Coordinates of C-alpha atoms and ligand atoms in Angstrom, one line a residue:
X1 CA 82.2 97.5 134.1
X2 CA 79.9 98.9 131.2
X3 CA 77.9 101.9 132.4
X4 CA 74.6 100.5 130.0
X5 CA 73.0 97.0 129.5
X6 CA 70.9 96.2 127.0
X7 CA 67.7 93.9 128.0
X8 CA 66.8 91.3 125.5
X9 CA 63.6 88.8 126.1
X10 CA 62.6 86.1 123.8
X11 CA 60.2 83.1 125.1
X12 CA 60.5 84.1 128.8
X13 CA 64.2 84.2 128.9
X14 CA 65.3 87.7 129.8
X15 CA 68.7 88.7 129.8
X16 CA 71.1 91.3 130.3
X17 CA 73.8 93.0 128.2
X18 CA 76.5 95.5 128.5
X19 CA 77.1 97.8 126.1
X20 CA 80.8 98.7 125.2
X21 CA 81.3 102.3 124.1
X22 CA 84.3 103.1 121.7
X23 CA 86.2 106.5 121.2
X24 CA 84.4 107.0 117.9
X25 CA 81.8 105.2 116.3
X26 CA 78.6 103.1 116.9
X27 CA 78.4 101.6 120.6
X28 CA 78.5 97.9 120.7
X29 CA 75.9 95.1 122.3
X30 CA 78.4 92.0 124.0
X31 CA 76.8 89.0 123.0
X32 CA 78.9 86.6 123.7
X33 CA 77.0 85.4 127.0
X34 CA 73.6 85.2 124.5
X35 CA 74.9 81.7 123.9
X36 CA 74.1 80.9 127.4
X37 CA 70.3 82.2 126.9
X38 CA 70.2 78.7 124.0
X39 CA 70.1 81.3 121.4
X40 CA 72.9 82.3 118.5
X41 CA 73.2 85.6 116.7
X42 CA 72.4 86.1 113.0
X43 CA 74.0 87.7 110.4
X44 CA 75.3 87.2 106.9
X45 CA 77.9 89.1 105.6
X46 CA 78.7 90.5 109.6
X47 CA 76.5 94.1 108.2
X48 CA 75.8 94.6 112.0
X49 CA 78.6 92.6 113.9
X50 CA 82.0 94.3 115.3
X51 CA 84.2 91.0 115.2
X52 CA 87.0 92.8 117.6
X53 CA 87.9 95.6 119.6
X54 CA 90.9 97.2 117.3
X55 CA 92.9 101.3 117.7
X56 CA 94.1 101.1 114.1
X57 CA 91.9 102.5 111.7
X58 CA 88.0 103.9 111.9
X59 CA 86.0 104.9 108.8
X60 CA 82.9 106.9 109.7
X61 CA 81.2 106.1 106.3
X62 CA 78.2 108.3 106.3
X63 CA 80.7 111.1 106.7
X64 CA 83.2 109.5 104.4
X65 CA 85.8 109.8 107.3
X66 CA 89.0 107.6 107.2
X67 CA 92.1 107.6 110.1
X68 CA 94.7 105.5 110.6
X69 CA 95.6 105.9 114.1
X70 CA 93.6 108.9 114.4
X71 CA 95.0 111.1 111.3
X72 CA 93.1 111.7 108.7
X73 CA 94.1 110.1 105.5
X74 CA 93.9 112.7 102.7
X75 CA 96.7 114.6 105.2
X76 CA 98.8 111.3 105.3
X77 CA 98.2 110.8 101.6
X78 CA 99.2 114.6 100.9
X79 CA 101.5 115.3 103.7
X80 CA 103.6 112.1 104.9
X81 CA 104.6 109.3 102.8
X82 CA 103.6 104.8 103.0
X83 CA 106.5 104.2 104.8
X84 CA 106.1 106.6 107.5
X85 CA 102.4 105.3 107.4
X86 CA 103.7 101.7 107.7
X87 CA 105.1 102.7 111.3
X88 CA 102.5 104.7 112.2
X89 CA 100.0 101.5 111.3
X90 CA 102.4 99.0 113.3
X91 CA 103.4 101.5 116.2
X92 CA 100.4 103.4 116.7
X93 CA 102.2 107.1 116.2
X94 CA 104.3 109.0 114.0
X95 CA 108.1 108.7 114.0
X96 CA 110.3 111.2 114.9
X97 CA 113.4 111.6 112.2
X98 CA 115.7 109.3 114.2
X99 CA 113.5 106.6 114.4
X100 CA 111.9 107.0 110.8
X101 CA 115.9 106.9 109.3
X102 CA 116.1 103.5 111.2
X103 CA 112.9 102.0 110.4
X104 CA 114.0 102.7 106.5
X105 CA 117.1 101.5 106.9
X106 CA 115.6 97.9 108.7
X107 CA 113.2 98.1 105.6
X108 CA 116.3 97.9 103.1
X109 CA 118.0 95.2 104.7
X110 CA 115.3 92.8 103.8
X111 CA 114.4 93.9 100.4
X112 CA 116.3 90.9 98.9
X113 CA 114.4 87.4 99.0
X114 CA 116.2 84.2 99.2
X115 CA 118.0 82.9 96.0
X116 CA 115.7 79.6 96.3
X117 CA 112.3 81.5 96.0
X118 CA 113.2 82.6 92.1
X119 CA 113.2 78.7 91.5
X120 CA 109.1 78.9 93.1
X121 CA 108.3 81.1 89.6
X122 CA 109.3 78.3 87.3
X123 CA 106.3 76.0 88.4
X124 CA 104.2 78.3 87.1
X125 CA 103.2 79.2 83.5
X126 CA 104.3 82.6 82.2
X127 CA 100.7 83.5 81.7
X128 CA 99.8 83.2 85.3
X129 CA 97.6 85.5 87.3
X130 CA 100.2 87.4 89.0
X131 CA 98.0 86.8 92.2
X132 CA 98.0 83.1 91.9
X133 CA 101.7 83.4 92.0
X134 CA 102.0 85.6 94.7
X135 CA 99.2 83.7 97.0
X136 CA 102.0 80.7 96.5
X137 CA 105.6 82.4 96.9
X138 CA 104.1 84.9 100.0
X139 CA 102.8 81.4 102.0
X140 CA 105.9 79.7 100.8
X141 CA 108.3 82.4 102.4
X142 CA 107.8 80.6 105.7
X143 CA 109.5 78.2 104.6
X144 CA 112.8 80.1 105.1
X145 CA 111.9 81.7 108.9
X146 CA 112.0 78.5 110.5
X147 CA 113.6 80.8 113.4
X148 CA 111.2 83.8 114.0
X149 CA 108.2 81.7 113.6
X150 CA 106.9 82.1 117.7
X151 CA 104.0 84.6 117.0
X152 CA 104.3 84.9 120.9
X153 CA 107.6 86.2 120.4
X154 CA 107.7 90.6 120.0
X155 CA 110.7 90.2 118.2
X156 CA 109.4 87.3 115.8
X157 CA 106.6 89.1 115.0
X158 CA 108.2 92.3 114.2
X159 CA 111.5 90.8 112.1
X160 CA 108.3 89.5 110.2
X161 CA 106.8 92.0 109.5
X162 CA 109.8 93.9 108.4
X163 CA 110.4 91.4 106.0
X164 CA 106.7 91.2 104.6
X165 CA 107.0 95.1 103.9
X166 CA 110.4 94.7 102.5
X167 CA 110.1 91.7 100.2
X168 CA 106.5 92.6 98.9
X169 CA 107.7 94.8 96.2
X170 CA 110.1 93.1 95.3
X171 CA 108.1 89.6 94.6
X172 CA 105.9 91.7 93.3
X173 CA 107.9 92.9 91.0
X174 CA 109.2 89.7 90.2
X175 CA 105.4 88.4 89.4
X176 CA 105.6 90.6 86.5
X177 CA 109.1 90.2 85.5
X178 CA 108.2 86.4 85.2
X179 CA 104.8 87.4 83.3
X180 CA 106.6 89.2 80.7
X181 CA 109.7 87.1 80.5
X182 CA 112.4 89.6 81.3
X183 CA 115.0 89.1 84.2
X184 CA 114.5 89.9 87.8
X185 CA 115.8 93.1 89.0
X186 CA 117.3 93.3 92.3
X187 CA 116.2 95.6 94.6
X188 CA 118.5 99.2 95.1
X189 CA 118.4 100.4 98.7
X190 CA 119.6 103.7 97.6
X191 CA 115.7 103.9 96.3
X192 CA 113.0 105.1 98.1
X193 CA 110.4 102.0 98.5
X194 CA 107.7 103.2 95.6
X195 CA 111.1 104.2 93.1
X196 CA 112.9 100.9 94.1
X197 CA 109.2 99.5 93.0
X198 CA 108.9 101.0 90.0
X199 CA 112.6 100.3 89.3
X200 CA 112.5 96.8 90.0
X201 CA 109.3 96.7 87.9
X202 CA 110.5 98.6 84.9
X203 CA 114.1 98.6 84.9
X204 CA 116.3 95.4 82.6
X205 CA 120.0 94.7 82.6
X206 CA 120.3 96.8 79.3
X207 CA 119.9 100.5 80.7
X208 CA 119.3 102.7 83.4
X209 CA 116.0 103.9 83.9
X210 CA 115.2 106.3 86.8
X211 CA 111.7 106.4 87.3
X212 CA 109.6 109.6 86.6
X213 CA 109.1 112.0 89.9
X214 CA 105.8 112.4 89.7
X215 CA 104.6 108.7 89.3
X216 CA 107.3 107.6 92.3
X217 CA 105.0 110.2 94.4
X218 CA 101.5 109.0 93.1
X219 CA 102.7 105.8 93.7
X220 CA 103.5 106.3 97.1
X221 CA 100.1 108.0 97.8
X222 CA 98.3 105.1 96.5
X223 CA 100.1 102.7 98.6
X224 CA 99.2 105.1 101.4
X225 CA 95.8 105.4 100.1
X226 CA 95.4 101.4 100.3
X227 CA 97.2 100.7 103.7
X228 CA 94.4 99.7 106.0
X229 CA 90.5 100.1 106.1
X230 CA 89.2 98.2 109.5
X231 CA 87.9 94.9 109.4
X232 CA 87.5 94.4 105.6
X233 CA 87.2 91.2 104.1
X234 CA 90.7 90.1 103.9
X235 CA 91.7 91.8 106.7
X236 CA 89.0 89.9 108.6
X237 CA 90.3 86.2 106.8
X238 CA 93.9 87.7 107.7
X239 CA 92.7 87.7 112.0
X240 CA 91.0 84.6 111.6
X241 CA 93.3 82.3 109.9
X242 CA 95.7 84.1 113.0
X243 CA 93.4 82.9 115.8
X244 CA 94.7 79.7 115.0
X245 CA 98.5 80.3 115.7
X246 CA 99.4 80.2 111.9
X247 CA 102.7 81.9 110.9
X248 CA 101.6 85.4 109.5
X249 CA 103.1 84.3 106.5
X250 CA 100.6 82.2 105.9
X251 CA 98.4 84.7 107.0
X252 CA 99.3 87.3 104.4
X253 CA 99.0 84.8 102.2
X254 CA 95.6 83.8 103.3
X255 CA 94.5 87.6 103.0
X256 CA 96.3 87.7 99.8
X257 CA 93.4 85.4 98.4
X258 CA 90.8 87.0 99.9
X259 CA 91.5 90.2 98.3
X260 CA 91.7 88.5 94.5
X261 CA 88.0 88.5 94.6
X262 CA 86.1 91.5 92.2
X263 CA 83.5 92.3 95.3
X264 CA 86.8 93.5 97.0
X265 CA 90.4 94.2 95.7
X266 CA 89.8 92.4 92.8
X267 CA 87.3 95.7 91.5
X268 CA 90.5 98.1 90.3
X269 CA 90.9 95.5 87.7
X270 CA 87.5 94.9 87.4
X271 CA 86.6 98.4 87.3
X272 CA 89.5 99.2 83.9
X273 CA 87.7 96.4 82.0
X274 CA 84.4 97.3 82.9
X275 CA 85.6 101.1 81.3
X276 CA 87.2 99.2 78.6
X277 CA 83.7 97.5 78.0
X278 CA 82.0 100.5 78.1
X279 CA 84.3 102.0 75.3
X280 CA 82.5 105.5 74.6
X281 CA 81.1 108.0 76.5
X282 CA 77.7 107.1 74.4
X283 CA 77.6 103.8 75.7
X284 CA 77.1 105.2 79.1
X285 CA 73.1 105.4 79.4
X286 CA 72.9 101.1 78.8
X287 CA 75.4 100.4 80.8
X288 CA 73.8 102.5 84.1
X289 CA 70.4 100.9 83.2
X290 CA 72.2 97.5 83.2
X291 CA 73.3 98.2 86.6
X292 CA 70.3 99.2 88.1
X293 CA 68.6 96.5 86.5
X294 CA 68.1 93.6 89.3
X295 CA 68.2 90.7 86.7
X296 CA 71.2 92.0 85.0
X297 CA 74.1 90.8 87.7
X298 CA 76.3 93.4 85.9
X299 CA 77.5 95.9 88.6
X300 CA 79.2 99.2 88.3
X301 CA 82.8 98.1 89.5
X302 CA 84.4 100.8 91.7
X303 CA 80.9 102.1 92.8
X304 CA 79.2 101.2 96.0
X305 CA 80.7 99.9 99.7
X306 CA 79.5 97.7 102.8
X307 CA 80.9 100.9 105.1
X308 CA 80.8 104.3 102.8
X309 CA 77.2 105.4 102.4
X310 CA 79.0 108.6 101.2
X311 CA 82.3 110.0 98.8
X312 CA 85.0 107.5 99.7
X313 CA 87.3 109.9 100.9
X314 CA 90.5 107.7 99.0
X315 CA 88.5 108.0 95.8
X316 CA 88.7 111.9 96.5
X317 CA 92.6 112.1 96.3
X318 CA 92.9 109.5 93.8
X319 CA 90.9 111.4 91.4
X320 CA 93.5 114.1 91.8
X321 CA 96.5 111.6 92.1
X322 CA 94.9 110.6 88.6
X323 CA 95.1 113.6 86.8
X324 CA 98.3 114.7 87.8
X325 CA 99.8 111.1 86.9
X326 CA 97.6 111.5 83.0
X327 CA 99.6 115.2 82.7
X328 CA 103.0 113.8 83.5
X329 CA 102.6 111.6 80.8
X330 CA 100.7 113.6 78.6
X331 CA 97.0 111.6 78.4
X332 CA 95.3 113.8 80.5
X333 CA 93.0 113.2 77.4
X334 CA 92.9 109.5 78.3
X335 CA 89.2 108.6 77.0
X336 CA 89.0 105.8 80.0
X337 CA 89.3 109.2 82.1
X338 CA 86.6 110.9 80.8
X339 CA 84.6 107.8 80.5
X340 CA 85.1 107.5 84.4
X341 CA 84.5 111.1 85.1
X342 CA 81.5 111.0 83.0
X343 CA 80.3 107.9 84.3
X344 CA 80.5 109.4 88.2
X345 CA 78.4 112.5 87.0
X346 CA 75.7 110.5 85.6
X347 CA 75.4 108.0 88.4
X348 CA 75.9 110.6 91.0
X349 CA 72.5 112.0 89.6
X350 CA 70.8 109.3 89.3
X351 CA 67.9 108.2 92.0
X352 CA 68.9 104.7 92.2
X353 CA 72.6 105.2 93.4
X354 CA 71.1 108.3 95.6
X355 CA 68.2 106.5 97.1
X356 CA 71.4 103.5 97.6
X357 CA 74.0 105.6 98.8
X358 CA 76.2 104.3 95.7
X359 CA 79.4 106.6 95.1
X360 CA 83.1 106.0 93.6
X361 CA 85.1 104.0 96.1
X362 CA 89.0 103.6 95.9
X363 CA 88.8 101.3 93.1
X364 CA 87.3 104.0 90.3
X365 CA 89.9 105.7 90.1
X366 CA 92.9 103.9 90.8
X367 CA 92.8 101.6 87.4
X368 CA 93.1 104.2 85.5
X369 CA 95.7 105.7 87.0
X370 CA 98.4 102.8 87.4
X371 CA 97.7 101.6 83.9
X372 CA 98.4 105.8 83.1
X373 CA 102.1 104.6 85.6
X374 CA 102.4 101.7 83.0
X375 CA 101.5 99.0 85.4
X376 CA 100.0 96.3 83.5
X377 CA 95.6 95.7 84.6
X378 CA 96.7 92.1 85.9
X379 CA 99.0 93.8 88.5
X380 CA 96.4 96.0 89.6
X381 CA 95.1 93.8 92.9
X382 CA 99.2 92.8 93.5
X383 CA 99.8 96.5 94.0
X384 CA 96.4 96.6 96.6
X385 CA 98.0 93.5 98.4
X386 CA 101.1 95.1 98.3
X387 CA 100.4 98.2 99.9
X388 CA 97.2 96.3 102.3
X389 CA 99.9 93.7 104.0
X390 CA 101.0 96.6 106.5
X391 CA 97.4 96.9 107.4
X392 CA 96.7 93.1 107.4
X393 CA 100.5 93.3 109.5
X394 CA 99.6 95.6 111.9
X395 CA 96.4 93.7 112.6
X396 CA 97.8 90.5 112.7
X397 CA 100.2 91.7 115.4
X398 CA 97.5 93.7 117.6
X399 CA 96.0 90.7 117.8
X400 CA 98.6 88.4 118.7
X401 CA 100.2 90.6 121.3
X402 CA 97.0 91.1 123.6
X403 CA 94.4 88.4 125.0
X404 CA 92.3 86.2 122.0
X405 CA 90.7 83.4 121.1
X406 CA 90.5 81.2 118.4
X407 CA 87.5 82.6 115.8
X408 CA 85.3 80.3 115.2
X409 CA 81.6 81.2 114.2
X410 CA 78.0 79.1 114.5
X411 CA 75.4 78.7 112.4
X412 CA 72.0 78.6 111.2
X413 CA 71.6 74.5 110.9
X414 CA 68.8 73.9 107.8
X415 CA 70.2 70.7 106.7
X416 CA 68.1 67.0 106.9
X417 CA 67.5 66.3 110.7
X418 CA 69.0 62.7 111.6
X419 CA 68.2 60.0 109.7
X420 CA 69.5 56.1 109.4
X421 CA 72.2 55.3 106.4
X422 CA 70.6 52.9 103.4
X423 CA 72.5 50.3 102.1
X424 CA 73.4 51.1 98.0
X425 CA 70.8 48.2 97.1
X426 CA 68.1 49.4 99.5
X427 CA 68.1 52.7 97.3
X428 CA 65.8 53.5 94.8
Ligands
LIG1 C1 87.0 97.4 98.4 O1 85.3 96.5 102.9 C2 86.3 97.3 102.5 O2 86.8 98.2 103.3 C3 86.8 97.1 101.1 C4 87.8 98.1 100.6 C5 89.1 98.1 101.3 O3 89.9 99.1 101.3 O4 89.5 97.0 101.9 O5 87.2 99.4 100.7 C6 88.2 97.8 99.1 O6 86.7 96.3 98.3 C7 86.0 98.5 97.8 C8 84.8 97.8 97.1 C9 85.2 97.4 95.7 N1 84.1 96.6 95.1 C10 83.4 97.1 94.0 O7 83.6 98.2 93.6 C11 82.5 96.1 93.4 C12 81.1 96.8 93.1 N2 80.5 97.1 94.4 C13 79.5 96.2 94.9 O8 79.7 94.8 94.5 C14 79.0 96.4 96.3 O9 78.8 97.8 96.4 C15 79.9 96.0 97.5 C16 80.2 94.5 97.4 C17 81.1 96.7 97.5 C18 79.1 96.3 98.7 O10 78.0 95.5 98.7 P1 77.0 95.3 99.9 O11 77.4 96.2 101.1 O12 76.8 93.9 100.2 O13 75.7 96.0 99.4 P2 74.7 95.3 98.5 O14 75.4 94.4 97.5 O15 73.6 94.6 99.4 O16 74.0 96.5 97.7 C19 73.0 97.3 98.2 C20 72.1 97.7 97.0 C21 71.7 96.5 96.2 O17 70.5 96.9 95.5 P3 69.0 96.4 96.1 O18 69.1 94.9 96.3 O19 68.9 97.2 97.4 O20 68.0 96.8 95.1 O21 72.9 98.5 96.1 C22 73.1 97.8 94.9 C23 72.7 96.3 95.1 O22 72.2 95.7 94.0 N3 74.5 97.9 94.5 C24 74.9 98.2 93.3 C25 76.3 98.3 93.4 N4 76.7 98.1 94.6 C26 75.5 97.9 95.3 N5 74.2 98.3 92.1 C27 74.9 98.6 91.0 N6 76.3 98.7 91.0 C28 77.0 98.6 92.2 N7 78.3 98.8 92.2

């Protein structure tokens, strides 16, 4: 029973609310009886609405705070690595080493995809999106689960989500191998998941390659980096298209799409081209005035956030992930950097992204610093969805296994109000 209402009158109707209080962050008004009152809640874009109750992740973004399962993540990033963090998303705490050795090893055994998914990659043209590609073969792979497809089912749901961590990287992979035309590599289980990545990414029949150290461990961070963040956009298309029962397959895949878009996990791509654009630290100046000028829809990709009203605390440890990753490979003269770094200074300074609350998000940074890995711009989002579907996962499944319903939002109805249909020859 909620210790505080809140009291809401409108046109004589009073009525009562309770008031549900979290662990952390803002308290929350039920409204759900409102609908009983003949009155609907309204709000665009959900700025003010809590669609769920969840335990996974809280940002606090005017202190630019970010936990999964209450840890804070620049000590996950720094101290643990994803696919620890992939447990601690799904299970809710950290392994110990017996448990972490078999959640690796149940990882490997599902790295490989089935022989009849390499044929899905001959539909498409070489040159396509590598998102388009994996939108298609991630929805298709329920296709093969005809078996584990109860989502009321514990152990369905968690042999799929196994598989979605474990084949992710390697369809991802084989998005760019079939962009550039070489041969898939196969997965090696020997690997750990961000060097089998990069191996299967950059590895061909003709050589050995064993991937550099110190890009296997920035990769890792910025698949930690990207794990989960609340109720985001695809995260929130990822619990709706689940409130109707669909496999989480098509789930993933439905989340997948959402995150294309440039507003969301489409800006790390977004945000390289935008520096590429910008070409020179000169050009600077008309590129900030473009930004802050309201009939100019240009934006400055990889600044600004619906939660963070302060540093994003990710962008904080992939700036340093960044220049570490530029010094392995000797560009930590990279003039993207410095554009970037130059580019924060100025807008950091600057009254309309202070009086906004506009700062580098997780997408400033991390452009520079896969291209710097050697991943390709157009793989930039794939790598985002590859490290988000644990958090999309571990969503999915907190959902499914307690008490929901099927999400299904009103309206504000503007349209025509009833009228009669006219005949084509009664028209004008
Ligand atoms: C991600 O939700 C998540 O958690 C997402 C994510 C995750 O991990 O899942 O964190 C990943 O998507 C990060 C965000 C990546 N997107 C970008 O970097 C694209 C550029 N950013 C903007 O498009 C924008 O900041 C949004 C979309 C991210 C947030 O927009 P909001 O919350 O809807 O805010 P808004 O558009 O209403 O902006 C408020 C004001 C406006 O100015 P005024 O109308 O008040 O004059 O700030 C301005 C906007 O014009 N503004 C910007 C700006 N972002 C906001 N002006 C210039 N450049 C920008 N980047």
């Amino acid at each position: 029973m909620a210790e505080n209402k809140a009291t809401l009158s409108v046109n004589n109707v009073t009525a009562e609310f309770d008031i549900l209080k979290g662990t952390l962050g803002p308290e929350v008004i039920d409204i759900a009886p409102l609908v009983k009152c003949g009155y609907l809640t309204y709000d665009p874009g959900f700025l003010s609405t809590a669609a769920c109750e969840s335990k996974i992740t809280y940002i606090d973004g005017d202190k630019g705070i970010l936990l999964y399962r209450g840890y804070p993540i620049d000590q996950l990033a720094m101290q643990s690595n994803f696919v620890e963090v992939c447990y601690l998303l799904l299970n809710g705490e950290l392994p110990n080493a017996v448990i972490y050795d078999e959640f690796c090893k149940a990882i490997n055994r599902h790295t490989m995809v089935h022989e009849q998914i390499r044929y899905f990659f001959n539909g498409f043209r070489r040159d396509a999106h590598p998102m388009a590609v994996m939108v298609g073969v991630v929805g298709a792979l329920s296709a093969f689960y005809h078996d584990t497809l109860d989502i009321k089912n514990p152990e369905h749901r968690a042999i799929s989500a196994l598989r979605l961590i474990a084949k992710m990287p390697t369809i991802a992979a084989m998005c760019y191998k079939y962009n550039i035309g070489q041969p898939f590599m196969p997965p090696q289980n020997h690997m750990s998941y961000a060097e089998n990545f990069l191996h299967m990414m950059f590895a061909t029949p003709c050589e050995e390659t064993i991937p550099n150290p110190v890009l296997v461990r920035a990769l890792d961070k910025i698949f930690t980096l990207h794990a989960d963040h609340e109720q985001n956009a695809s995260t929130s298309t990822v619990r709706l298209a689940g409130s109707t029962g669909a496999n989480p397959f098509a789930c993933i895949s439905a989340g997948i799409a959402a995150l294309w878009g440039p507003a969301h996990g489409g800006a790390n791509e977004a945000a390289l081209n935008m520096l590429h654009e910008i070409g020179d630290v000169s050009n600077i100046d008309k590129y900030i005035k473009r930004a802050k000028d309201p009939n100019d829809p240009f934006r400055l990709i990889g600044f600004g956030h619906r939660v963070y009203k302060n540093y994003d605390p990710r962008a904080k440890v992939i700036r340093e992930t960044c220049y570490e990753v530029l010094e392995a490979v000797g560009a930590k003269d990279d003039p993207f950097f410095k554009i970037a770094m130059a580019l924060e200074k100025i807008a950091l300074e600057d009254d309309y992204f202070i009086q906004r609350k506009l700062y580098p998000n997780v997408d400033f940074y991390s452009g520079i610093t896969l291209s710097a890995i050697g991943i390709p711009t157009n793989m930039f989002t794939v790598i985002f969805a590859l490290a988000r579907t644990i958090g999309w996962i571990a969503h999915w499944n907190e959902m499914i296994s307690s008490p929901y319903r099927l999400s299904r939002p009103r309206q504000l109805y503007t349209g025509p109000t009833e009228r009669k249909y006219v005949r084509m020859k009664e028209r004008k």
